[in-house]
CSV table of C-alpha atoms and ligand atoms in Angstrom, one decimal:
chain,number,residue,atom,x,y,z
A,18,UNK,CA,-45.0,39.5,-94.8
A,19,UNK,CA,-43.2,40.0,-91.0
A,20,UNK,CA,-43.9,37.2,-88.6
A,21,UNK,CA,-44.9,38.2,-85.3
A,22,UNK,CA,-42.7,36.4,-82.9
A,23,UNK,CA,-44.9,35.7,-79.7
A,24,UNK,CA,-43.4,32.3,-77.7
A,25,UNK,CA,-40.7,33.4,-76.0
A,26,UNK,CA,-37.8,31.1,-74.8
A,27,UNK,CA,-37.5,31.5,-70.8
A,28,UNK,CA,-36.2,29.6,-67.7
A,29,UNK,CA,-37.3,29.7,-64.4
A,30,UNK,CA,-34.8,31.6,-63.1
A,31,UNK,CA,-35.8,34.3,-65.6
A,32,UNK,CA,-39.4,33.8,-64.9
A,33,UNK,CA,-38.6,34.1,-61.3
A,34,UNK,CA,-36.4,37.7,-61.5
A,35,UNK,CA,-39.1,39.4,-64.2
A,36,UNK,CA,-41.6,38.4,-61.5
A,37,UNK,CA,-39.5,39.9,-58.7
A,38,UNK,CA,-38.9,43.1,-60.9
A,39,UNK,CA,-42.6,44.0,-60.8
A,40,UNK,CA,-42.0,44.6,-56.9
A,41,UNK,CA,-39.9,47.6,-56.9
A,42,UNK,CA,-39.0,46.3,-52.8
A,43,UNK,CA,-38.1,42.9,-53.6
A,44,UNK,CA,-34.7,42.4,-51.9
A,45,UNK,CA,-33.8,39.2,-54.1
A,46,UNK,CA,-34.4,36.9,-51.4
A,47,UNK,CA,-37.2,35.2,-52.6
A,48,UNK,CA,-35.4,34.8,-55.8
A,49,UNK,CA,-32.3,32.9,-54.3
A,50,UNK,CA,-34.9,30.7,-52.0
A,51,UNK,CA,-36.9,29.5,-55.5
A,52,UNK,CA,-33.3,29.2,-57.5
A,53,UNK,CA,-32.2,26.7,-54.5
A,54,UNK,CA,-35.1,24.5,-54.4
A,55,UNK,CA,-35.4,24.5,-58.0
A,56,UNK,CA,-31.5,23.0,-57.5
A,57,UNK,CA,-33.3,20.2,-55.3
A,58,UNK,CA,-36.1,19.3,-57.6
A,59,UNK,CA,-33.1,18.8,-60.4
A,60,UNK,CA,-31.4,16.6,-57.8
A,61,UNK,CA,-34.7,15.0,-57.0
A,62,UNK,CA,-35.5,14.4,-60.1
A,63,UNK,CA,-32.0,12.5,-61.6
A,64,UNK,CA,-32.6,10.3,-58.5
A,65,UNK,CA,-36.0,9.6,-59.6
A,66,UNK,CA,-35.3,8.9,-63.1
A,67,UNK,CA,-32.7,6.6,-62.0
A,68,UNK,CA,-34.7,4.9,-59.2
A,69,UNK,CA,-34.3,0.8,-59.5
A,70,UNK,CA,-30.4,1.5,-60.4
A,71,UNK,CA,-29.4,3.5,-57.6
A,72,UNK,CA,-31.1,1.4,-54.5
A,73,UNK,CA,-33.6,4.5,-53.9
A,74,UNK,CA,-36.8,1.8,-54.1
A,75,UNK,CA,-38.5,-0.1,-50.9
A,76,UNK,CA,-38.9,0.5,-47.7
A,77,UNK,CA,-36.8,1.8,-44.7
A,78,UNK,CA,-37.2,0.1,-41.5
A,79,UNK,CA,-38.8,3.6,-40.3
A,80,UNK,CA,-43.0,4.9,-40.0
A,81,UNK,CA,-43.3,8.3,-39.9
A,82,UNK,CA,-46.1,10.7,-37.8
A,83,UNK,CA,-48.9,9.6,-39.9
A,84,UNK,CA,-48.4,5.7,-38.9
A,85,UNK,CA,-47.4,5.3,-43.1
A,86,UNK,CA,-44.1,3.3,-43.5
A,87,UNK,CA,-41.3,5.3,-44.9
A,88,UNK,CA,-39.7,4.3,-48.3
A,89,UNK,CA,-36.1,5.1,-49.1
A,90,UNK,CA,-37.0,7.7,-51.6
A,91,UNK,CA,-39.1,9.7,-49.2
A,92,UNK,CA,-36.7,9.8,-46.7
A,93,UNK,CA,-33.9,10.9,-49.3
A,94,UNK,CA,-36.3,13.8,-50.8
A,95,UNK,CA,-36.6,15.2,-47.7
A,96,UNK,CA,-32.7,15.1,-46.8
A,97,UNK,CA,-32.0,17.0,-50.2
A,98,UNK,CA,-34.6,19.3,-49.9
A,99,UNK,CA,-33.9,20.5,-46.2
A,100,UNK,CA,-29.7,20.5,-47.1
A,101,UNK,CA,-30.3,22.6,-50.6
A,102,UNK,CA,-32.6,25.3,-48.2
A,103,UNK,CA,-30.0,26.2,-45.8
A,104,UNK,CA,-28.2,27.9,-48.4
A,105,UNK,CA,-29.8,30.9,-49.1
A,106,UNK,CA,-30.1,31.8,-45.3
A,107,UNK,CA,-32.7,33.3,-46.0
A,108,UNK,CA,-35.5,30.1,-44.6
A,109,UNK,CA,-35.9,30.3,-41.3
A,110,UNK,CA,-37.8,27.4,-40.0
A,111,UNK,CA,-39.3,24.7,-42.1
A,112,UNK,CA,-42.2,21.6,-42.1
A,113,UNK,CA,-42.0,19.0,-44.3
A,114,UNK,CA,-44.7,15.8,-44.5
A,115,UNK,CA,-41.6,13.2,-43.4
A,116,UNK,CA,-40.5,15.1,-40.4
A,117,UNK,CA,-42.7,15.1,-37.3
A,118,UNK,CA,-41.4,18.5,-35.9
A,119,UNK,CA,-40.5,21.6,-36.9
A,120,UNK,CA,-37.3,22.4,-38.6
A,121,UNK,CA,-35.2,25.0,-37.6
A,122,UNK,CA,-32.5,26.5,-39.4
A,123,UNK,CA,-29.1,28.3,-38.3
A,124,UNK,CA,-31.3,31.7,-39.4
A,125,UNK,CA,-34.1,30.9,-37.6
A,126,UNK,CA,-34.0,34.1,-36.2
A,127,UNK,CA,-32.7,36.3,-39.0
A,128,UNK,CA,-34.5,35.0,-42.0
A,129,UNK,CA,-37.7,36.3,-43.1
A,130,UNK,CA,-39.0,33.0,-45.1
A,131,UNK,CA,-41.1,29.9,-44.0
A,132,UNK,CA,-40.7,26.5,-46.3
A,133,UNK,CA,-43.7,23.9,-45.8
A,134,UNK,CA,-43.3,20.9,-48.0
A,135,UNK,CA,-44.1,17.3,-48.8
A,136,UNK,CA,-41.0,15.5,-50.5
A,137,UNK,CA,-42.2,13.0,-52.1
A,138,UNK,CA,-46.2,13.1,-52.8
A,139,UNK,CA,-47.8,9.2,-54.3
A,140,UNK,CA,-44.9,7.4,-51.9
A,141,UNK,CA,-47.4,4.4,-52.8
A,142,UNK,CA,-46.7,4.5,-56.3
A,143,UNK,CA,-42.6,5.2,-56.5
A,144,UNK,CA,-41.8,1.5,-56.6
A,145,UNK,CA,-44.2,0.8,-59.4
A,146,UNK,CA,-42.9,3.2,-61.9
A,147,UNK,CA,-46.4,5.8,-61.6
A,148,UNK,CA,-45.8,10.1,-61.4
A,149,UNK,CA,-45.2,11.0,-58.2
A,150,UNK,CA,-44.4,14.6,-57.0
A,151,UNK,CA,-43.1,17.1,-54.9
A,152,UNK,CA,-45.4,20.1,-53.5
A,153,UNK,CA,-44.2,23.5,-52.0
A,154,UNK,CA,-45.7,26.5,-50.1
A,155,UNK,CA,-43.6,29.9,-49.4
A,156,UNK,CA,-44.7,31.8,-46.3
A,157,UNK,CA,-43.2,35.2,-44.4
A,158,UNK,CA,-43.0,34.8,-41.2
A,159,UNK,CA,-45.5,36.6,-39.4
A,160,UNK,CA,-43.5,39.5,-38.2
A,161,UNK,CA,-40.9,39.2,-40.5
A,162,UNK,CA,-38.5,41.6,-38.8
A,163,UNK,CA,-38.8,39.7,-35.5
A,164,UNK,CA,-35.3,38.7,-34.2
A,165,UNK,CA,-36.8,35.9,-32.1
A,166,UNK,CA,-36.5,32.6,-33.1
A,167,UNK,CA,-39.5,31.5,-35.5
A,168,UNK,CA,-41.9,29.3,-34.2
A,169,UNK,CA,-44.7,27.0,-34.9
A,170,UNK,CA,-46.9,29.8,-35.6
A,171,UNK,CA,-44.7,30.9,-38.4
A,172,UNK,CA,-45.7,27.7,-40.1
A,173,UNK,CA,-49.4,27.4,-38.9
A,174,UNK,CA,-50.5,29.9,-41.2
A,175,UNK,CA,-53.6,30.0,-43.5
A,176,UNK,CA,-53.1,29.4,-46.9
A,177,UNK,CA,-54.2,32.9,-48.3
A,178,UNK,CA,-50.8,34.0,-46.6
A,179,UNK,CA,-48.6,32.2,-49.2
A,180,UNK,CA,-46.3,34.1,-51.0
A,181,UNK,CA,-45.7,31.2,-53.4
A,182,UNK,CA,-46.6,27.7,-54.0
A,183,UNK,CA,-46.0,25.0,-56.5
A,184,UNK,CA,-45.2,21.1,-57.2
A,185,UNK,CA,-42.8,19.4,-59.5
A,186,UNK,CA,-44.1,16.0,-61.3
A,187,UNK,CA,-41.5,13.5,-61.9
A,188,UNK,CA,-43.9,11.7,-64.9
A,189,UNK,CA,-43.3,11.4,-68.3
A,190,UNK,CA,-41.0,14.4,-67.9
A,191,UNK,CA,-40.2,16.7,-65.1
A,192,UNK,CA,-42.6,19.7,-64.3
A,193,UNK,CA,-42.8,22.5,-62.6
A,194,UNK,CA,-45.7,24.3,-61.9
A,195,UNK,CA,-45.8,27.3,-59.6
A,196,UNK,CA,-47.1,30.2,-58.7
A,197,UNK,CA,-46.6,33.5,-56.7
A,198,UNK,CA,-50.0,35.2,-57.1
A,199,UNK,CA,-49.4,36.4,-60.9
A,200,UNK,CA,-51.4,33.1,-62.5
A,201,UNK,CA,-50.0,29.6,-62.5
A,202,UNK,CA,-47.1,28.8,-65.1
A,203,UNK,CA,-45.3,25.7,-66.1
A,204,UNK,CA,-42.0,24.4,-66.5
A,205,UNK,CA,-40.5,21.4,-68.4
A,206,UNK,CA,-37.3,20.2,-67.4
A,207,UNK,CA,-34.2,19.6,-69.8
A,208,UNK,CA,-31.7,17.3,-68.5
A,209,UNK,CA,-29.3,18.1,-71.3
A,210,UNK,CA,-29.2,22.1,-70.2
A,211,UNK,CA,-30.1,21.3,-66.7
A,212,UNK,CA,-32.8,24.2,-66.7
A,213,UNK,CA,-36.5,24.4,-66.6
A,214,UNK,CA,-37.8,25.7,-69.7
A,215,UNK,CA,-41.2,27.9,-69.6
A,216,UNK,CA,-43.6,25.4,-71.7
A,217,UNK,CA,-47.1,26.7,-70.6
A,218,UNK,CA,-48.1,30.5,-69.6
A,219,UNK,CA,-50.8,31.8,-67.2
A,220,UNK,CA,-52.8,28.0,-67.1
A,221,UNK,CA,-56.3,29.0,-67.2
A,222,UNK,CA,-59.0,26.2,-65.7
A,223,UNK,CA,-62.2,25.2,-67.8
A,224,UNK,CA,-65.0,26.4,-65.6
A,225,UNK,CA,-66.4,22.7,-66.0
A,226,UNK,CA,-65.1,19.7,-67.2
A,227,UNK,CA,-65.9,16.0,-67.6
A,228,UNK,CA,-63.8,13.5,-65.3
A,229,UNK,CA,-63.9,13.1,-61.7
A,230,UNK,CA,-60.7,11.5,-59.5
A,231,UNK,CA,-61.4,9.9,-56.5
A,232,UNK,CA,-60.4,6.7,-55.1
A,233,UNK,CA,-64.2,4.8,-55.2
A,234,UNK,CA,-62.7,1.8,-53.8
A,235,UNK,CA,-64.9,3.8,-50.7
A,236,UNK,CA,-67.5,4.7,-52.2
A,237,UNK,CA,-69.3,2.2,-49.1
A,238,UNK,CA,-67.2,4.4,-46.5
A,239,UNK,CA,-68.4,7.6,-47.8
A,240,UNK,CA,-71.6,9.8,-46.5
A,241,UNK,CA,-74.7,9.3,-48.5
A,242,UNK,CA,-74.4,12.9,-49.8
A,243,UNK,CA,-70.5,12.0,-51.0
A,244,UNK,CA,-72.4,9.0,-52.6
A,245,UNK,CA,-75.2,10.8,-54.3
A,246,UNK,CA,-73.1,13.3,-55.6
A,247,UNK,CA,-70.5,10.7,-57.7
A,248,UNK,CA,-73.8,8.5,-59.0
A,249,UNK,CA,-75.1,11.9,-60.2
A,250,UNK,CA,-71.9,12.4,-62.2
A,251,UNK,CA,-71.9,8.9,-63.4
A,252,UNK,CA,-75.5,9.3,-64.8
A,253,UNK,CA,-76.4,9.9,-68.6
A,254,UNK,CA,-77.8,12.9,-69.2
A,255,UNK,CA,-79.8,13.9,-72.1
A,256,UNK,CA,-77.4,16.6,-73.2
A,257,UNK,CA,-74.5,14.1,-73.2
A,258,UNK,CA,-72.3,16.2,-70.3
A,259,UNK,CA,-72.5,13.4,-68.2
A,260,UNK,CA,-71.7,10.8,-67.7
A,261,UNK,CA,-68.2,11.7,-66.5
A,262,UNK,CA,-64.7,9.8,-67.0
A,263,UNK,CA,-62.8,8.2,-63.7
A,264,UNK,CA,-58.9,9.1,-63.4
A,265,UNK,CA,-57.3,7.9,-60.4
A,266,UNK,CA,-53.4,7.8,-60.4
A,267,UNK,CA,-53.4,7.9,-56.4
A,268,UNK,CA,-51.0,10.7,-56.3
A,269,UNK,CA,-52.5,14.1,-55.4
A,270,UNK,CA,-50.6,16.1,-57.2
A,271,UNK,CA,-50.7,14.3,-60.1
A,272,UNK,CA,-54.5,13.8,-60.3
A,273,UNK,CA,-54.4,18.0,-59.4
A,274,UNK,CA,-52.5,18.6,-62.2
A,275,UNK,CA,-54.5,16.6,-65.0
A,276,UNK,CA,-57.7,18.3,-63.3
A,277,UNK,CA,-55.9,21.9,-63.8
A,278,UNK,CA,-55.0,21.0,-67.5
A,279,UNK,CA,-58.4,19.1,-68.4
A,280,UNK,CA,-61.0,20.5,-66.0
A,281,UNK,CA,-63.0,18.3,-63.8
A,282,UNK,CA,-62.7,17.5,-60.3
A,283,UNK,CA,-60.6,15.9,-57.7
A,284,UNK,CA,-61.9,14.7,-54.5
A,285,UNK,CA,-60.2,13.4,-51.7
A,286,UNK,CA,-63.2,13.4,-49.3
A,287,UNK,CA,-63.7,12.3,-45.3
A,288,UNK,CA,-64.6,8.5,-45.2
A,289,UNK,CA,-65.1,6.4,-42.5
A,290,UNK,CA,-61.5,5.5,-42.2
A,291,UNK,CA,-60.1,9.1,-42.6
A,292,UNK,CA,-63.0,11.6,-40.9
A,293,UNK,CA,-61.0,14.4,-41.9
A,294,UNK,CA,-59.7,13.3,-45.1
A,295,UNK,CA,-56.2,12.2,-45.9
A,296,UNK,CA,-54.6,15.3,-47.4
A,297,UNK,CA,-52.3,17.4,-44.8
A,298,UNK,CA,-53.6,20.6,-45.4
A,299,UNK,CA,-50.2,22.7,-44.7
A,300,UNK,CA,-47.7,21.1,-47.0
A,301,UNK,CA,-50.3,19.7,-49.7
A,302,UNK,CA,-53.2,21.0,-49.7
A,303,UNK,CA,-52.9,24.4,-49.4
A,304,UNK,CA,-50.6,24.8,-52.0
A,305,UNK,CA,-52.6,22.3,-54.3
A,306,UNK,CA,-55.5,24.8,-53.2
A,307,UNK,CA,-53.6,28.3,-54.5
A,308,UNK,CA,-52.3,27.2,-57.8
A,309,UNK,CA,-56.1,26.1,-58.4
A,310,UNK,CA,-57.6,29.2,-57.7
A,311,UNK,CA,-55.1,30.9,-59.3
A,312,UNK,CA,-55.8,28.7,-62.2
A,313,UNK,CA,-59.8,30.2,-62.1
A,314,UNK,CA,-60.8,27.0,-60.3
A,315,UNK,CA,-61.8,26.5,-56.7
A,316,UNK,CA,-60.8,24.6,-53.9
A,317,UNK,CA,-62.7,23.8,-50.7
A,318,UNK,CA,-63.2,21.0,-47.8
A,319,UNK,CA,-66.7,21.0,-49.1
A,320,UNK,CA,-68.2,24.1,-47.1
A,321,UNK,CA,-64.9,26.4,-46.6
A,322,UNK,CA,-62.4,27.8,-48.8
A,323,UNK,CA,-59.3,25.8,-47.9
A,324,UNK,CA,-57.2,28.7,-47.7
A,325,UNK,CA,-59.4,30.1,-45.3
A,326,UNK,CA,-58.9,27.6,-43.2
A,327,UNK,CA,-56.7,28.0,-40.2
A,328,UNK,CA,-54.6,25.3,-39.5
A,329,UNK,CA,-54.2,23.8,-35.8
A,330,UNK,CA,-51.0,21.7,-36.3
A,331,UNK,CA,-48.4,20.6,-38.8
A,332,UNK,CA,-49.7,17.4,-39.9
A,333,UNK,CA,-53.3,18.5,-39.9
A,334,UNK,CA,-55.3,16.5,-42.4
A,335,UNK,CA,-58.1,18.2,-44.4
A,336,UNK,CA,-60.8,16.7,-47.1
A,337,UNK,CA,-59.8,18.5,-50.6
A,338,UNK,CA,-62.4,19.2,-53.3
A,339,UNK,CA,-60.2,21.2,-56.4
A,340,UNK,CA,-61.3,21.7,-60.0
A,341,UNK,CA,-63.4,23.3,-62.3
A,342,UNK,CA,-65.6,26.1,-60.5
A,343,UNK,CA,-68.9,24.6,-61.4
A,344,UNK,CA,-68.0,21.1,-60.5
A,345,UNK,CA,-66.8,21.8,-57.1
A,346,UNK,CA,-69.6,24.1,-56.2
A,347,UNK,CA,-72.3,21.1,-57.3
A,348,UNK,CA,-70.7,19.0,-55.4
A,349,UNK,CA,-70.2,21.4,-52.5
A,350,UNK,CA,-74.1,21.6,-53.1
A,351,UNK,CA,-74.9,17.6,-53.0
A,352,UNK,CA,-72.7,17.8,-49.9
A,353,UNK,CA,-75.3,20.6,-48.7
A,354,UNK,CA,-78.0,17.9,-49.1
A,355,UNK,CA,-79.2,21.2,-51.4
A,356,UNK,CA,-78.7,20.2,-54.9
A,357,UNK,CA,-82.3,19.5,-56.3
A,358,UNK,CA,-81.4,16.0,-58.5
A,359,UNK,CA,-80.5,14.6,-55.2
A,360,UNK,CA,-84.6,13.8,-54.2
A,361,UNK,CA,-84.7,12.5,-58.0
A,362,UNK,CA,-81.0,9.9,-58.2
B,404,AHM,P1,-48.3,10.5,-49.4
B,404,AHM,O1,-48.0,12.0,-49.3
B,404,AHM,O2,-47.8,9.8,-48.2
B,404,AHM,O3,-47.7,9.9,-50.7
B,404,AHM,O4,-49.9,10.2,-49.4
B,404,AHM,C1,-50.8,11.0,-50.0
B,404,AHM,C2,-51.3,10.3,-51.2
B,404,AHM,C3,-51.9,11.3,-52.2
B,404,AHM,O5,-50.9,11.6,-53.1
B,404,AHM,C4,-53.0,10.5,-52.8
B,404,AHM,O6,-54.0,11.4,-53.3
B,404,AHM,C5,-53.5,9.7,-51.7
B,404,AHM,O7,-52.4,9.5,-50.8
B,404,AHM,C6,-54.0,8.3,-52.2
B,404,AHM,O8,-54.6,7.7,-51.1
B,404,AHM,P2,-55.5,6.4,-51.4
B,404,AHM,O9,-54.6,5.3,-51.6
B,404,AHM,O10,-56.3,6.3,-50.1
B,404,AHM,O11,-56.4,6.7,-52.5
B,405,MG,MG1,-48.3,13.6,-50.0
C-alpha cells in the first residue's frame, strides 16, 4: 500500500522565498530583511540560552522612556537587532521599545521598509529563568518611492498596514511565529543546523477556549465592568464551560502564544495605574494583534479593532484584549455594560 507523504521538511528561509514567489513583483527585498533578522533572533537566542554565564543578567545603570529600568539583556537585544538590520539596506528607519527616538538608517532615504520592534518582551522575568520574547512588525513606508528621508510617519502607521509580523519565544525551545498575511506558521529552532525548522502550519485559533491571562493582582484597580467580566468567567456554570483556568507568565508574548495554541483570552486591560494599559501598541501590540487575527481570533482595546487604531506616537500604550473570537467579544460585551449575566453576577 503507498504512503502518502504529507509533512514536509522546511526552513524559514524556504518558507519565506515560496511565500515571496506567490507575488510575481516581489523584488526579494523583503526576503533578505526576514533572512537578517532571523540571523538576530539566532544570535539573540545563544545569548539567551547562555544568560547567567555570559554576564547578560541584571540591571544597567540606565531607565529607558517608559520610566522601567533597563537590564543588560534588553539593552544588548536591541544593539544586535538594530546592527543585523542595516545589512540588507533595504530598512529605512526603525523604532524599537528600548530606544526613545526614531532610528534612522544610512538608507533612510532609499529603502522602502519600516522595522518596529520590542527586543526583549517579559524584561521582568529574564533574570529568573521564565520565556521571554522578541516581537516584530514590517511596514512600507508610506510612499515607498519617496527619496526623502523617512520620518516618524513612516512608523506611526496603523496596524492593518503591516506587511509582516511575528515574535520569537526564547522558552523551552526557540520559536518563531510569523506571519505575512498568508495565516500564521511556526518555527522551532535547531542549534545543531542553526536553522528554523517549520514545526506547525497555518495555526488556526479555537473560536472559544477555557483560560483567561491577566495579572488579577488588580483586580481592585480595574473598572467594575473589567471586574464583572473575570468573576463571570470564574463562575461554575451548569454546562461545566466555566469556570475558566488562570495562566499568567507576565510576558505578553508568551501568554499570546499559549492563548493562540490553546484558545482563551489574554487581557492586559487599563487599571488605575496604567489608564491606557501597559502594552505599546506599535512594537507589541499590533503585531501581537495580526498574528491573532490571522490565527481566526480577534484582537481589540475593548471597543476598536487594534489594528484600526491609529497610533499618535512611538511609545503609545494601548489596553490589548486577544484570543478566541467568542471570548473577546463577551468580554468586549461586559465592558459595554451590555452582556445580560452582568444584572445577575
Ligand atoms: P516589557 O516589554 O518591558 O518587558 O514589559 C511588558 C510586559 C509584558 O510582556 C507583560 O504582559 C507585562 O509587561 C506584565 O506586566 P505586569 O507585571 O504589570 O503584569
Ligand atoms: Mg514588551
Amino acid at each position: 500500500m503507498p504512503t502518502l507523504l504529507t509533512s514536509r521538511l522546511t526552513t524559514i528561509s524556504h518558507h519565506i522565498d515560496e511565500e515571496q514567489n506567490l507575488h510575481p513583483e516581489a523584488t526579494g527585498e523583503f526576503t533578505s530583511i526576514l533572512n537578517d533578522l532571523t540571523l538576530a533572533l539566532r544570535i539573540i537566542s545563544r545569548d539567551v540560552r547562555r544568560a547567567g554565564l555570559n554576564d547578560v543578567l541584571g540591571l544597567t545603570k540606565d531607565t529607558n522612556v517608559h520610566g522601567e529600568q533597563v537590564r543588560k539583556l534588553d539593552t544588548y537585544s536591541n544593539d544586535v537587532i538594530k546592527r543585523a538590520m542595516l545589512r540588507s539596506g533595504h530598512i529605512c528607519i526603525m523604532a524599537s521599545e528600548e530606544d526613545d527616538d526614531i532610528i534612522l538608517t544610512p538608507s533612510n532615504s532609499k529603502a522602502k521598509y519600516v522595522l518596529v520592534f520590542d527586543p526583549l518582551d517579559g524584561s521582568s522575568n529574564i533574570d529568573v529563568n521564565v520565556t521571554i520574547g522578541t516581537i516584530f512588525g514590517l511596514y512600507k513606508r508610506i510612499d515607498p518611492y519617496s527619496d526623502e528621508t523617512a520620518t516618524i510617519d513612516d512608523v506611526i502607521q496603523p496596524g492593518y498596514k503591516l506587511q509582516a509580523a511575528g515574535y520569537a519565544l526564547y522558552g523551552s525551545s526557540t520559536l518563531l511565529v510569523y506571519t505575512t498575511g498568508h495565516g500564521v506558521h511556526a518555527f522551532t529552532y535547531d542549534p545543531t543546523l542553526g536553522e528554523f525548522l517549520l514545526t506547525k502550519e497555518n495555526i488556526r485559533l479555537p473560536h472559544r477556549g477555557k483560560s483567561y491571562s491577566v495579572n488579577e493582582g488588580y483586580y481592585y484597580k480595574w473598572s467594575e465592568n473589567m471586574r464583572q467580566y473575570v468573576d463571570f468567567i470564574k463562575t461554575p456554570s451548569s454546562d461545566k464551560s466555566r469556570p475558566y483556568s488562570l495562566r499568567y507568565i507576565g510576558t505578553a508574548v508568551a501568554d499570546i502564544h499559549r492563548t493562540l495554541l490553546n484558545g482563551g483570552i489574554f487581557l492586559y486591560p487599563a487599571d488605575n495605574s496604567h489608564p491606557n494599559g501597559k502594552l505599546r501598541i506599535v512594537y507589541e501590540a499590533n503585531a501581537l494583534a495580526m498574528i491573532i487575527e490571522q490565527a481566526g481570533g480577534r484582537a481589540s482595546d475593548g471597543e476598536k479593532r487594534i489594528l484600526d487604531i491609529k497610533p499618535d506616537n512611538i511609545h503609545q500604550r494601548i489596553p490589548l484584549i486577544a484570543g478566541s473570537k467568542e471570548d473577546v467579544i463577551e468580554c468586549e460585551s461586559f465592558l459595554k455594560g451590555e452582556h445580560p449575566m452582568q444584572k445577575i453576577i
